[in-house]
mmCIF file of C-alpha atoms in Angstrom:
data_model
loop_
_atom_site.group_PDB
_atom_site.id
_atom_site.type_symbol
_atom_site.label_atom_id
_atom_site.label_comp_id
_atom_site.label_asym_id
_atom_site.label_seq_id
_atom_site.Cartn_x
_atom_site.Cartn_y
_atom_site.Cartn_z
ATOM 1 C CA MET A 1 -4.355 22.576 28.756
ATOM 2 C CA ASN A 2 -4.830 21.226 32.190
ATOM 3 C CA THR A 3 -2.437 19.585 34.501
ATOM 4 C CA ARG A 4 -3.134 15.899 33.872
ATOM 5 C CA GLU A 5 -3.461 16.352 30.052
ATOM 6 C CA ASN A 6 0.114 18.393 29.974
ATOM 7 C CA ILE A 7 1.452 15.301 32.063
ATOM 8 C CA ILE A 8 0.311 13.372 29.150
ATOM 9 C CA ALA A 9 1.636 15.487 26.468
ATOM 10 C CA ALA A 10 5.088 15.604 27.738
ATOM 11 C CA ALA A 11 4.994 12.097 28.274
ATOM 12 C CA ALA A 12 3.754 10.967 24.920
ATOM 13 C CA ALA A 13 6.580 13.084 23.818
ATOM 14 C CA LEU A 14 9.433 11.222 25.412
ATOM 15 C CA PHE A 15 7.671 7.523 25.252
ATOM 16 C CA GLU A 16 8.096 8.477 21.585
ATOM 17 C CA ARG A 17 11.772 9.334 21.470
ATOM 18 C CA LYS A 18 13.226 7.502 24.503
ATOM 19 C CA GLY A 19 10.772 4.369 24.440
ATOM 20 C CA PHE A 20 9.337 2.959 27.694
ATOM 21 C CA ALA A 21 12.175 1.641 29.537
ATOM 22 C CA GLY A 22 13.937 4.893 28.329
ATOM 23 C CA THR A 23 11.773 7.189 29.932
ATOM 24 C CA LYS A 24 12.270 8.189 33.809
ATOM 25 C CA THR A 25 9.276 9.760 35.505
ATOM 26 C CA ALA A 26 11.520 12.281 36.653
ATOM 27 C CA GLU A 27 12.014 13.282 33.046
ATOM 28 C CA ILE A 28 8.398 13.434 32.287
ATOM 29 C CA ALA A 29 7.870 15.506 35.343
ATOM 30 C CA ARG A 30 10.329 18.012 34.738
ATOM 31 C CA GLU A 31 9.259 18.192 30.842
ATOM 32 C CA ALA A 32 5.947 18.788 32.169
ATOM 33 C CA GLY A 33 6.680 21.658 34.706
ATOM 34 C CA VAL A 34 5.014 19.565 38.122
ATOM 35 C CA ALA A 35 7.119 17.939 40.648
ATOM 36 C CA GLU A 36 7.550 14.196 39.991
ATOM 37 C CA VAL A 37 4.951 13.690 43.053
ATOM 38 C CA THR A 38 2.069 15.364 40.960
ATOM 39 C CA LEU A 39 2.608 12.777 38.179
ATOM 40 C CA PHE A 40 2.310 10.040 40.879
ATOM 41 C CA ARG A 41 -1.309 11.429 42.168
ATOM 42 C CA HIS A 42 -2.588 11.790 38.817
ATOM 43 C CA PHE A 43 -1.782 8.353 37.718
ATOM 44 C CA GLY A 44 -0.294 6.125 39.911
ATOM 45 C CA GLY A 45 3.073 4.858 38.262
ATOM 46 C CA LYS A 46 4.504 5.363 34.727
ATOM 47 C CA GLU A 47 2.529 1.907 33.170
ATOM 48 C CA GLN A 48 -0.681 3.673 33.902
ATOM 49 C CA LEU A 49 0.503 7.041 32.001
ATOM 50 C CA PHE A 50 1.758 5.094 29.456
ATOM 51 C CA SER A 51 -1.642 3.645 29.258
ATOM 52 C CA ALA A 52 -3.062 7.514 29.792
ATOM 53 C CA ALA A 53 -0.637 8.789 26.865
ATOM 54 C CA LEU A 54 -1.382 5.921 24.625
ATOM 55 C CA GLU A 55 -5.350 5.665 24.920
ATOM 56 C CA GLN A 56 -4.864 9.210 24.028
ATOM 57 C CA ILE A 57 -3.150 8.302 20.909
ATOM 58 C CA GLN A 58 -4.997 6.030 19.732
ATOM 59 C CA SER A 59 -8.424 8.322 19.962
ATOM 60 C CA ARG A 60 -6.839 10.080 17.271
ATOM 61 C CA ALA A 61 -8.284 7.503 14.783
ATOM 62 C CA ASP A 62 -11.821 8.720 15.411
ATOM 63 C CA PHE A 63 -14.521 8.372 12.740
ATOM 64 C CA ASP A 64 -16.698 10.871 14.650
ATOM 65 C CA GLU A 65 -16.215 13.630 12.172
ATOM 66 C CA ILE A 66 -17.095 11.707 9.158
ATOM 67 C CA SER A 67 -19.547 9.197 10.239
ATOM 68 C CA GLY A 68 -22.168 11.962 9.823
ATOM 69 C CA SER A 69 -21.375 12.181 6.159
ATOM 70 C CA LEU A 70 -20.883 8.691 5.382
ATOM 71 C CA ASN A 71 -23.904 7.923 3.327
ATOM 72 C CA GLY A 72 -23.631 3.727 2.561
ATOM 73 C CA LYS A 73 -21.806 4.177 -0.493
ATOM 74 C CA PRO A 74 -18.917 2.482 0.037
ATOM 75 C CA ASP A 75 -17.315 3.367 -3.283
ATOM 76 C CA LEU A 76 -17.806 6.782 -1.872
ATOM 77 C CA ASP A 77 -17.532 5.877 1.764
ATOM 78 C CA LEU A 78 -14.441 4.166 1.744
ATOM 79 C CA PRO A 79 -12.352 6.672 0.720
ATOM 80 C CA ARG A 80 -13.285 8.548 3.106
ATOM 81 C CA ILE A 81 -12.703 5.733 5.669
ATOM 82 C CA ALA A 82 -9.343 5.045 4.145
ATOM 83 C CA ASP A 83 -7.875 8.695 4.487
ATOM 84 C CA THR A 84 -9.147 9.038 8.105
ATOM 85 C CA LEU A 85 -7.014 6.190 8.972
ATOM 86 C CA GLY A 86 -4.053 6.934 6.646
ATOM 87 C CA LYS A 87 -3.592 10.348 7.748
ATOM 88 C CA TYR A 88 -3.875 9.145 11.527
ATOM 89 C CA PHE A 89 -0.979 6.677 10.524
ATOM 90 C CA LEU A 90 0.804 8.926 9.164
ATOM 91 C CA GLU A 91 0.878 11.605 11.867
ATOM 92 C CA GLU A 92 1.190 8.808 14.135
ATOM 93 C CA GLN A 93 4.099 6.882 12.677
ATOM 94 C CA ALA A 94 6.970 7.709 15.127
ATOM 95 C CA THR A 95 4.818 6.743 18.160
ATOM 96 C CA ILE A 96 3.325 3.645 16.395
ATOM 97 C CA ARG A 97 7.080 2.431 15.268
ATOM 98 C CA MET A 98 7.624 2.762 19.143
ATOM 99 C CA MET A 99 5.297 0.830 20.394
ATOM 100 C CA LEU A 100 5.983 -2.138 18.059
ATOM 101 C CA PHE A 101 9.384 -2.007 19.137
ATOM 102 C CA GLU A 102 8.727 -1.457 22.686
ATOM 103 C CA ALA A 103 5.808 -4.302 22.515
ATOM 104 C CA GLY A 104 8.343 -7.019 21.368
ATOM 105 C CA SER A 105 10.421 -7.114 25.367
ATOM 106 C CA ASN A 106 7.082 -5.702 27.116
ATOM 107 C CA PRO A 107 3.634 -7.696 27.750
ATOM 108 C CA MET A 108 2.028 -4.823 29.095
ATOM 109 C CA ILE A 109 2.561 -2.500 25.747
ATOM 110 C CA ARG A 110 1.469 -5.530 23.520
ATOM 111 C CA ARG A 111 -1.795 -5.640 25.712
ATOM 112 C CA HIS A 112 -2.199 -1.912 25.268
ATOM 113 C CA ILE A 113 -1.468 -2.028 21.616
ATOM 114 C CA ALA A 114 -3.894 -4.745 20.715
ATOM 115 C CA GLN A 115 -6.551 -2.265 22.109
ATOM 116 C CA GLY A 116 -5.558 0.344 19.206
ATOM 117 C CA PRO A 117 -6.996 -0.693 16.268
ATOM 118 C CA MET A 118 -9.952 -2.461 17.922
ATOM 119 C CA LYS A 119 -11.961 0.733 17.619
ATOM 120 C CA SER A 120 -11.503 1.146 13.610
ATOM 121 C CA ILE A 121 -11.665 -2.460 13.196
ATOM 122 C CA ALA A 122 -15.515 -2.665 14.998
ATOM 123 C CA TYR A 123 -16.298 0.815 13.177
ATOM 124 C CA LEU A 124 -15.595 -1.054 10.200
ATOM 125 C CA GLN A 125 -16.987 -4.234 10.830
ATOM 126 C CA SER A 126 -20.337 -2.895 11.748
ATOM 127 C CA TYR A 127 -20.518 -0.410 8.395
ATOM 128 C CA PHE A 128 -19.611 -4.087 6.495
ATOM 129 C CA ALA A 129 -22.006 -6.019 8.323
ATOM 130 C CA ARG A 130 -24.404 -3.707 6.696
ATOM 131 C CA TYR A 131 -23.426 -2.820 3.157
ATOM 132 C CA THR A 132 -21.791 -6.505 1.852
ATOM 133 C CA ARG A 133 -23.921 -8.713 -0.300
ATOM 134 C CA SER A 134 -22.049 -11.818 -0.042
ATOM 135 C CA GLU A 135 -22.630 -14.348 2.708
ATOM 136 C CA ASP A 136 -19.236 -15.846 1.932
ATOM 137 C CA LEU A 137 -17.394 -12.825 3.246
ATOM 138 C CA ASP A 138 -17.076 -12.150 7.304
ATOM 139 C CA PRO A 139 -17.422 -8.022 8.309
ATOM 140 C CA ARG A 140 -14.874 -8.693 10.959
ATOM 141 C CA GLU A 141 -12.334 -10.390 8.650
ATOM 142 C CA LEU A 142 -13.047 -7.674 5.926
ATOM 143 C CA ALA A 143 -12.254 -4.621 8.743
ATOM 144 C CA GLU A 144 -9.104 -6.687 9.952
ATOM 145 C CA THR A 145 -7.839 -6.910 6.367
ATOM 146 C CA PHE A 146 -8.627 -3.161 5.583
ATOM 147 C CA VAL A 147 -6.994 -1.762 8.874
ATOM 148 C CA GLY A 148 -4.508 -4.077 8.338
ATOM 149 C CA GLY A 149 -3.714 -3.072 4.701
ATOM 150 C CA LEU A 150 -3.616 0.238 4.935
ATOM 151 C CA PHE A 151 -1.600 -0.208 8.400
ATOM 152 C CA GLY A 152 1.400 -2.080 6.328
ATOM 153 C CA MET A 153 1.474 0.168 3.281
ATOM 154 C CA VAL A 154 1.637 3.461 5.427
ATOM 155 C CA ILE A 155 4.119 2.265 8.558
ATOM 156 C CA ILE A 156 5.726 -0.328 6.911
ATOM 157 C CA GLN A 157 6.195 -0.032 3.112
ATOM 158 C CA PHE A 158 6.241 3.499 2.678
ATOM 159 C CA SER A 159 7.604 4.872 5.864
ATOM 160 C CA GLY A 160 8.949 8.345 5.325
ATOM 161 C CA ASN A 161 7.388 8.987 1.932
ATOM 162 C CA GLU A 162 4.337 10.856 2.241
ATOM 163 C CA ASP A 163 3.576 10.834 -1.305
ATOM 164 C CA ALA A 164 3.640 7.178 -1.721
ATOM 165 C CA ALA A 165 1.794 6.068 1.232
ATOM 166 C CA TRP A 166 -1.304 8.261 -0.243
ATOM 167 C CA ARG A 167 -0.971 6.654 -3.833
ATOM 168 C CA ARG A 168 -0.740 3.435 -2.184
ATOM 169 C CA VAL A 169 -3.914 4.224 -0.027
ATOM 170 C CA LYS A 170 -5.831 5.139 -2.663
ATOM 171 C CA ALA A 171 -4.834 2.417 -4.892
ATOM 172 C CA PHE A 172 -5.437 -0.260 -2.232
ATOM 173 C CA THR A 173 -8.999 1.359 -1.445
ATOM 174 C CA ARG A 174 -9.996 1.262 -5.359
ATOM 175 C CA GLN A 175 -8.648 -2.422 -5.006
ATOM 176 C CA PHE A 176 -10.212 -3.483 -1.900
ATOM 177 C CA LEU A 177 -13.672 -1.888 -3.535
ATOM 178 C CA ALA A 178 -13.510 -3.612 -6.625
ATOM 179 C CA GLY A 179 -13.353 -7.217 -4.901
ATOM 180 C CA LEU A 180 -16.445 -6.556 -2.985
ATOM 181 C CA GLU A 181 -20.217 -6.654 -3.947
ATOM 182 C CA PHE A 182 -22.106 -4.133 -2.012
ATOM 183 C CA THR A 183 -25.535 -3.311 -1.037
ATOM 184 C CA SER A 184 -26.933 0.015 -1.542
ATOM 185 C CA PRO A 185 -28.645 1.911 1.096
#
């Protein structure tokens, strides 16, 4: 890991435990094993470092690893997409909770958080635009509903109960598919 990555990893861990306001740049530098001035040289300040840490965390919800294996059959593809998102939400739930808590009092964090699901929503919007049959269904709304439903189940309803969360992710995906009409590739 290079110096920049090391600083981001230390910052992400501290932000998760202590929140944005409770984390001091001197602590981040100490945790990363660098001088505080090095942190400022790389990032300029705590807000820019938070942005970099958040971007790294949000990039983990990545569909690149499954994109090549999706075949345009929603009954097979959406469970794989749901598994990818569900896994991300489960792995990052402590950080996501911290961000939600901090967003209540910090407009900068609210702006950054809003960017997180946009990549997933854009990906799904494109997918739904290709395969939905009904003219009455908006691909963007479908994507927002799918991502939001999964988020709610994993982060809010079944926090700390991974088995229950996975059962609900699978049930939600089945029910979502049952309510839609899709075209074949």
